Amino acid sequence: MNFKSHLDEFEVFKKVAKAAANLGIETYVVGGYVRDLILKRSCKDIDFTCVGSGIELAKEVANQYDIHVPLSVFKNFGTAMLKLEDLELEFVGARKESYRSDSRNPTVEIGTLQEDLERRDFTINAMAISLNAANYGELLDPFNGLSDIKKKLILTPLDPNVTFSDDPLRMLRAVRFAAQLDFDIDGDTFHALSENAHRLNIISGERVIVELNKIIQVKKPSYGFKLLFAGKLLQEFFPEMVELQGVDSVDDKSHKDNFYHTLQVLDNVCLMSDDLWLRWAAILHDIAKPATKRFNSKVGWTFHGHEDKGARMTPDIFRRMKLPMDERMKYVQKLVKLHLRPIALVKDEVTDSAMRRLLFEAGDDIDDLMKLCRADVTSKNNRKVKRYLENFDKVAQKLIAVEEKDQVRNFQPPISGEEIMEIFGLEPSKIVGDIKEEIKEAILEGKIHNNPVQAREFMLEIAKSKGLSPVLDRPNS
Ligand code: CTP
């Protein structure tokens, strides 16, 4: 196979080839760019391997341009990077040993192209395109990566035990590529992966979460999670999710398998949104079911309070998994906590105040919460599914109507704490907070409308019952 015409389309390859010729060193395009080119996927990172110094080559490439090209040199790793508009070019000399720039032991020996390719993770990532005059554009494929792409197969170039011990993160990468490309993992490679799964414990949480999030961001992440589970990798870093798996039966009554249910919810949510954090909410929505599971001979299996306990578990899981402990965690936590509430609003007799309370608590995340609830409908019975989804349509309509009337979704107190202090001549104190809270409660309950006039009237009433009077009404003021 020859990619000369592809190379000719892009200035960058001409410049790199010219720089390499000037220095007299063999140079190749390698790794993900070659794989993605064959798969017709777009790729903005181009890795170049040369039989010589990657840093010298990068400098010479920068010299080829009339414009200034930002260059970063990582001396310890023998790599250099150039930023060219939206492209990132990485240059490295061919290595004998596992060459990862972020590996714990980056000291490596200079090697040939063949030696470099064989220490890479998968055959589909171990192909190179020549930039050398003798065979410009030719595909070099010593491990039959092209044929594995055609077979849709992930396998390692060497004995998988060697490849995985060079960098155990590759076990997660195997699953990630399988999930992204919808490929299978070869039997021997998968066997080695499950045998070596425990070695994931030497990998930092930060690297693990990057791969996991990539798995979560594919079109249908359930496949990746099933591979992680079957390969015993999930057990290494996400035991709470593993706990969801399994079905208990008592007196012929069994509950559903919450692992597969969660995966179905996750896939469903992916049809509605690309948002990583909504996907995390789907993953965690039932996470406390194992911890809250009880059997009751009258009603069967119950999971009372799993939404609250799940919300309490969320920060610990985020912290341990090196996920961000900021508003994104709060968002996931909120959705986990509220995920049963819209179902409770289906009944006709539900009051507006219940609607207002949900709008108040969910705020701008109400639409995402409704998506999660719809995704949570995983019955196999199509009639039931239809009925449940229609019920959610009704709830959504009612929510819109109540919001139009009362605007509590982005609730702003109609009277501020400062105003309350000024009116009653108070210093900052608990009573100010109490009055604000009572006004908010009255609005949510529907006793008064959400406007300053009614709020003020109500405030004066409750203040009176607390023995307070406005400063202006007092005889000596
Ligand atoms: N590589 C490897 N082992 C790793 C990471 C990377 O062998 N643990 C090799 C592979 O040949 C890979 C190349 O380094 O193709 C570049 O790595 P990276 O940029 O992480 O991955 P890509 O394959 O480019 O894919 P993506 O951009 O989707 O991560």
mmCIF file of N, CA and C in Angstrom, residues 112-191:
data_model
loop_
_atom_site.group_PDB
_atom_site.id
_atom_site.type_symbol
_atom_site.label_atom_id
_atom_site.label_comp_id
_atom_site.label_asym_id
_atom_site.label_seq_id
_atom_site.Cartn_x
_atom_site.Cartn_y
_atom_site.Cartn_z
ATOM 1 N N THR A 112 16.195 0.333 15.882
ATOM 2 C CA THR A 112 15.788 0.456 14.474
ATOM 3 C C THR A 112 14.279 0.698 14.426
ATOM 4 N N LEU A 113 13.781 0.959 13.224
ATOM 5 C CA LEU A 113 12.337 1.164 13.090
ATOM 6 C C LEU A 113 11.578 -0.086 13.541
ATOM 7 N N GLN A 114 12.068 -1.243 13.093
ATOM 8 C CA GLN A 114 11.421 -2.512 13.443
ATOM 9 C C GLN A 114 11.349 -2.686 14.966
ATOM 10 N N GLU A 115 12.476 -2.399 15.626
ATOM 11 C CA GLU A 115 12.509 -2.538 17.095
ATOM 12 C C GLU A 115 11.542 -1.557 17.755
ATOM 13 N N ASP A 116 11.452 -0.386 17.191
ATOM 14 C CA ASP A 116 10.532 0.617 17.725
ATOM 15 C C ASP A 116 9.077 0.149 17.581
ATOM 16 N N LEU A 117 8.758 -0.348 16.389
ATOM 17 C CA LEU A 117 7.358 -0.740 16.139
ATOM 18 C C LEU A 117 6.947 -1.922 17.004
ATOM 19 N N GLU A 118 7.883 -2.849 17.237
ATOM 20 C CA GLU A 118 7.490 -4.053 17.988
ATOM 21 C C GLU A 118 7.245 -3.752 19.469
ATOM 22 N N ARG A 119 7.731 -2.620 19.971
ATOM 23 C CA ARG A 119 7.467 -2.289 21.371
ATOM 24 C C ARG A 119 6.220 -1.422 21.513
ATOM 25 N N ARG A 120 5.471 -1.296 20.459
ATOM 26 C CA ARG A 120 4.222 -0.527 20.543
ATOM 27 C C ARG A 120 3.076 -1.413 21.017
ATOM 28 N N ASP A 121 1.946 -0.763 21.295
ATOM 29 C CA ASP A 121 0.873 -1.509 21.972
ATOM 30 C C ASP A 121 0.139 -2.534 21.096
ATOM 31 N N PHE A 122 -0.367 -2.082 19.951
ATOM 32 C CA PHE A 122 -1.189 -2.997 19.142
ATOM 33 C C PHE A 122 -0.736 -2.970 17.689
ATOM 34 N N THR A 123 -1.020 -4.056 16.992
ATOM 35 C CA THR A 123 -0.563 -4.128 15.595
ATOM 36 C C THR A 123 -1.137 -2.966 14.780
ATOM 37 N N ILE A 124 -2.368 -2.562 15.116
ATOM 38 C CA ILE A 124 -2.977 -1.467 14.332
ATOM 39 C C ILE A 124 -2.276 -0.136 14.597
ATOM 40 N N ASN A 125 -1.504 -0.070 15.696
ATOM 41 C CA ASN A 125 -0.753 1.150 16.013
ATOM 42 C C ASN A 125 0.733 0.994 15.685
ATOM 43 N N ALA A 126 1.099 -0.126 15.077
ATOM 44 C CA ALA A 126 2.519 -0.407 14.853
ATOM 45 C C ALA A 126 2.855 -0.401 13.360
ATOM 46 N N MET A 127 2.228 0.521 12.654
ATOM 47 C CA MET A 127 2.532 0.662 11.218
ATOM 48 C C MET A 127 3.236 2.004 10.998
ATOM 49 N N ALA A 128 3.982 2.075 9.902
ATOM 50 C CA ALA A 128 4.710 3.320 9.611
ATOM 51 C C ALA A 128 4.586 3.639 8.125
ATOM 52 N N ILE A 129 4.656 4.917 7.813
ATOM 53 C CA ILE A 129 4.707 5.332 6.398
ATOM 54 C C ILE A 129 6.048 6.019 6.187
ATOM 55 N N SER A 130 6.747 5.592 5.162
ATOM 56 C CA SER A 130 8.104 6.122 4.935
ATOM 57 C C SER A 130 8.062 7.538 4.373
ATOM 58 N N LEU A 131 8.971 8.371 4.875
ATOM 59 C CA LEU A 131 9.153 9.716 4.317
ATOM 60 C C LEU A 131 10.521 9.801 3.626
ATOM 61 N N ASN A 132 11.100 8.629 3.332
ATOM 62 C CA ASN A 132 12.448 8.596 2.773
ATOM 63 C C ASN A 132 12.393 8.415 1.256
ATOM 64 N N ALA A 133 13.339 9.055 0.567
ATOM 65 C CA ALA A 133 13.293 9.107 -0.899
ATOM 66 C C ALA A 133 13.147 7.713 -1.530
ATOM 67 N N ALA A 134 13.832 6.723 -0.979
ATOM 68 C CA ALA A 134 13.845 5.397 -1.605
ATOM 69 C C ALA A 134 12.457 4.763 -1.696
ATOM 70 N N ASN A 135 11.628 4.993 -0.694
ATOM 71 C CA ASN A 135 10.292 4.356 -0.712
ATOM 72 C C ASN A 135 9.221 5.310 -0.158
ATOM 73 N N TYR A 136 9.303 6.555 -0.584
ATOM 74 C CA TYR A 136 8.418 7.605 -0.082
ATOM 75 C C TYR A 136 6.935 7.195 -0.182
ATOM 76 N N GLY A 137 6.242 7.246 0.957
ATOM 77 C CA GLY A 137 4.797 6.950 0.943
ATOM 78 C C GLY A 137 4.460 5.488 1.181
ATOM 79 N N GLU A 138 5.456 4.620 1.203
ATOM 80 C CA GLU A 138 5.180 3.181 1.348
ATOM 81 C C GLU A 138 4.755 2.842 2.789
ATOM 82 N N LEU A 139 3.769 1.944 2.890
ATOM 83 C CA LEU A 139 3.343 1.495 4.222
ATOM 84 C C LEU A 139 4.248 0.367 4.692
ATOM 85 N N LEU A 140 4.815 0.522 5.885
ATOM 86 C CA LEU A 140 5.638 -0.551 6.465
ATOM 87 C C LEU A 140 4.817 -1.161 7.589
ATOM 88 N N ASP A 141 4.554 -2.434 7.438
ATOM 89 C CA ASP A 141 3.557 -3.057 8.310
ATOM 90 C C ASP A 141 4.049 -4.433 8.764
ATOM 91 N N PRO A 142 5.107 -4.467 9.600
ATOM 92 C CA PRO A 142 5.716 -5.762 9.929
ATOM 93 C C PRO A 142 4.817 -6.682 10.749
ATOM 94 N N PHE A 143 3.768 -6.161 11.367
ATOM 95 C CA PHE A 143 2.915 -7.026 12.218
ATOM 96 C C PHE A 143 1.498 -7.184 11.664
ATOM 97 N N ASN A 144 1.337 -6.889 10.390
ATOM 98 C CA ASN A 144 0.038 -7.065 9.726
ATOM 99 C C ASN A 144 -1.093 -6.253 10.353
ATOM 100 N N GLY A 145 -0.783 -5.034 10.717
ATOM 101 C CA GLY A 145 -1.812 -4.155 11.286
ATOM 102 C C GLY A 145 -2.945 -3.902 10.314
ATOM 103 N N LEU A 146 -2.588 -3.779 9.041
ATOM 104 C CA LEU A 146 -3.613 -3.493 8.031
ATOM 105 C C LEU A 146 -4.642 -4.617 7.995
ATOM 106 N N SER A 147 -4.130 -5.851 8.025
ATOM 107 C CA SER A 147 -5.055 -6.986 7.976
ATOM 108 C C SER A 147 -5.895 -7.036 9.267
ATOM 109 N N ASP A 148 -5.310 -6.640 10.414
ATOM 110 C CA ASP A 148 -6.092 -6.617 11.659
ATOM 111 C C ASP A 148 -7.151 -5.517 11.627
ATOM 112 N N ILE A 149 -6.848 -4.427 10.953
ATOM 113 C CA ILE A 149 -7.885 -3.390 10.797
ATOM 114 C C ILE A 149 -9.039 -3.983 10.000
ATOM 115 N N LYS A 150 -8.689 -4.702 8.948
ATOM 116 C CA LYS A 150 -9.757 -5.305 8.126
ATOM 117 C C LYS A 150 -10.537 -6.325 8.928
ATOM 118 N N LYS A 151 -9.831 -7.060 9.794
ATOM 119 C CA LYS A 151 -10.514 -8.076 10.621
ATOM 120 C C LYS A 151 -11.158 -7.467 11.850
ATOM 121 N N LYS A 152 -10.954 -6.174 12.043
ATOM 122 C CA LYS A 152 -11.477 -5.448 13.218
ATOM 123 C C LYS A 152 -10.998 -6.111 14.513
ATOM 124 N N LEU A 153 -9.705 -6.206 14.637
ATOM 125 C CA LEU A 153 -9.117 -6.965 15.728
ATOM 126 C C LEU A 153 -8.020 -6.184 16.448
ATOM 127 N N ILE A 154 -8.091 -6.202 17.785
ATOM 128 C CA ILE A 154 -7.024 -5.604 18.586
ATOM 129 C C ILE A 154 -6.116 -6.740 19.051
ATOM 130 N N LEU A 155 -4.857 -6.702 18.658
ATOM 131 C CA LEU A 155 -3.906 -7.653 19.229
ATOM 132 C C LEU A 155 -2.523 -7.034 19.305
ATOM 133 N N THR A 156 -1.699 -7.598 20.171
ATOM 134 C CA THR A 156 -0.391 -6.996 20.427
ATOM 135 C C THR A 156 0.630 -7.532 19.414
ATOM 136 N N PRO A 157 1.649 -6.734 19.079
ATOM 137 C CA PRO A 157 2.647 -7.217 18.114
ATOM 138 C C PRO A 157 3.499 -8.353 18.692
ATOM 139 N N LEU A 158 3.811 -8.239 19.999
ATOM 140 C CA LEU A 158 4.627 -9.286 20.650
ATOM 141 C C LEU A 158 3.724 -10.129 21.543
ATOM 142 N N ASP A 159 4.318 -11.044 22.282
ATOM 143 C CA ASP A 159 3.579 -11.770 23.318
ATOM 144 C C ASP A 159 2.850 -10.728 24.183
ATOM 145 N N PRO A 160 1.530 -10.848 24.318
ATOM 146 C CA PRO A 160 0.791 -9.800 25.039
ATOM 147 C C PRO A 160 1.274 -9.597 26.479
ATOM 148 N N ASN A 161 1.828 -10.665 27.079
ATOM 149 C CA ASN A 161 2.335 -10.498 28.457
ATOM 150 C C ASN A 161 3.493 -9.505 28.489
ATOM 151 N N VAL A 162 4.296 -9.516 27.436
ATOM 152 C CA VAL A 162 5.423 -8.578 27.350
ATOM 153 C C VAL A 162 4.888 -7.163 27.107
ATOM 154 N N THR A 163 3.997 -7.063 26.131
ATOM 155 C CA THR A 163 3.461 -5.738 25.784
ATOM 156 C C THR A 163 2.765 -5.111 26.986
ATOM 157 N N PHE A 164 1.996 -5.921 27.729
ATOM 158 C CA PHE A 164 1.263 -5.356 28.859
ATOM 159 C C PHE A 164 2.174 -5.080 30.042
ATOM 160 N N SER A 165 3.252 -5.857 30.166
ATOM 161 C CA SER A 165 4.104 -5.541 31.315
ATOM 162 C C SER A 165 4.974 -4.312 31.021
ATOM 163 N N ASP A 166 5.229 -4.020 29.733
ATOM 164 C CA ASP A 166 5.916 -2.762 29.389
ATOM 165 C C ASP A 166 5.111 -1.574 29.897
ATOM 166 N N ASP A 167 3.796 -1.659 29.778
ATOM 167 C CA ASP A 167 2.927 -0.575 30.244
ATOM 168 C C ASP A 167 1.521 -1.143 30.472
ATOM 169 N N PRO A 168 1.197 -1.442 31.735
ATOM 170 C CA PRO A 168 -0.112 -2.063 32.004
ATOM 171 C C PRO A 168 -1.313 -1.219 31.568
ATOM 172 N N LEU A 169 -1.099 0.084 31.385
ATOM 173 C CA LEU A 169 -2.224 0.904 30.922
ATOM 174 C C LEU A 169 -2.740 0.409 29.573
ATOM 175 N N ARG A 170 -1.875 -0.277 28.843
ATOM 176 C CA ARG A 170 -2.281 -0.768 27.520
ATOM 177 C C ARG A 170 -3.478 -1.722 27.591
ATOM 178 N N MET A 171 -3.666 -2.342 28.740
ATOM 179 C CA MET A 171 -4.837 -3.232 28.871
ATOM 180 C C MET A 171 -6.114 -2.405 28.764
ATOM 181 N N LEU A 172 -6.075 -1.222 29.370
ATOM 182 C CA LEU A 172 -7.246 -0.340 29.251
ATOM 183 C C LEU A 172 -7.341 0.232 27.841
ATOM 184 N N ARG A 173 -6.172 0.508 27.260
ATOM 185 C CA ARG A 173 -6.184 1.027 25.886
ATOM 186 C C ARG A 173 -6.772 -0.003 24.921
ATOM 187 N N ALA A 174 -6.523 -1.285 25.184
ATOM 188 C CA ALA A 174 -7.086 -2.333 24.326
ATOM 189 C C ALA A 174 -8.613 -2.219 24.316
ATOM 190 N N VAL A 175 -9.166 -2.067 25.520
ATOM 191 C CA VAL A 175 -10.624 -1.958 25.625
ATOM 192 C C VAL A 175 -11.088 -0.645 24.985
ATOM 193 N N ARG A 176 -10.324 0.409 25.233
ATOM 194 C CA ARG A 176 -10.714 1.713 24.691
ATOM 195 C C ARG A 176 -10.756 1.682 23.162
ATOM 196 N N PHE A 177 -9.719 1.100 22.531
ATOM 197 C CA PHE A 177 -9.731 1.043 21.063
ATOM 198 C C PHE A 177 -10.864 0.135 20.580
ATOM 199 N N ALA A 178 -11.067 -0.983 21.267
ATOM 200 C CA ALA A 178 -12.163 -1.878 20.869
ATOM 201 C C ALA A 178 -13.489 -1.114 20.911
ATOM 202 N N ALA A 179 -13.683 -0.322 21.982
ATOM 203 C CA ALA A 179 -14.948 0.409 22.138
ATOM 204 C C ALA A 179 -15.065 1.538 21.109
ATOM 205 N N GLN A 180 -13.965 2.253 20.890
ATOM 206 C CA GLN A 180 -14.033 3.379 19.946
ATOM 207 C C GLN A 180 -14.241 2.901 18.510
ATOM 208 N N LEU A 181 -13.558 1.796 18.163
ATOM 209 C CA LEU A 181 -13.568 1.369 16.759
ATOM 210 C C LEU A 181 -14.572 0.256 16.501
ATOM 211 N N ASP A 182 -15.189 -0.219 17.571
ATOM 212 C CA ASP A 182 -16.080 -1.376 17.492
ATOM 213 C C ASP A 182 -15.320 -2.600 16.955
ATOM 214 N N PHE A 183 -14.171 -2.863 17.555
ATOM 215 C CA PHE A 183 -13.339 -4.010 17.209
ATOM 216 C C PHE A 183 -13.462 -5.075 18.299
ATOM 217 N N ASP A 184 -13.020 -6.298 17.949
ATOM 218 C CA ASP A 184 -12.887 -7.350 18.966
ATOM 219 C C ASP A 184 -11.472 -7.315 19.531
ATOM 220 N N ILE A 185 -11.305 -7.903 20.710
ATOM 221 C CA ILE A 185 -9.944 -8.110 21.205
ATOM 222 C C ILE A 185 -9.596 -9.574 20.954
ATOM 223 N N ASP A 186 -8.459 -9.802 20.351
ATOM 224 C CA ASP A 186 -8.024 -11.160 20.015
ATOM 225 C C ASP A 186 -7.980 -12.037 21.281
ATOM 226 N N GLY A 187 -8.269 -13.324 21.114
ATOM 227 C CA GLY A 187 -8.395 -14.229 22.258
ATOM 228 C C GLY A 187 -7.167 -14.270 23.162
ATOM 229 N N ASP A 188 -5.966 -14.427 22.586
ATOM 230 C CA ASP A 188 -4.752 -14.502 23.420
ATOM 231 C C ASP A 188 -4.499 -13.178 24.123
ATOM 232 N N THR A 189 -4.720 -12.107 23.385
ATOM 233 C CA THR A 189 -4.507 -10.780 23.979
ATOM 234 C C THR A 189 -5.484 -10.584 25.145
ATOM 235 N N PHE A 190 -6.726 -11.021 24.950
ATOM 236 C CA PHE A 190 -7.721 -10.842 26.012
ATOM 237 C C PHE A 190 -7.398 -11.727 27.220
ATOM 238 N N HIS A 191 -6.934 -12.919 26.942
ATOM 239 C CA HIS A 191 -6.565 -13.820 28.033
ATOM 240 C C HIS A 191 -5.436 -13.191 28.864
#
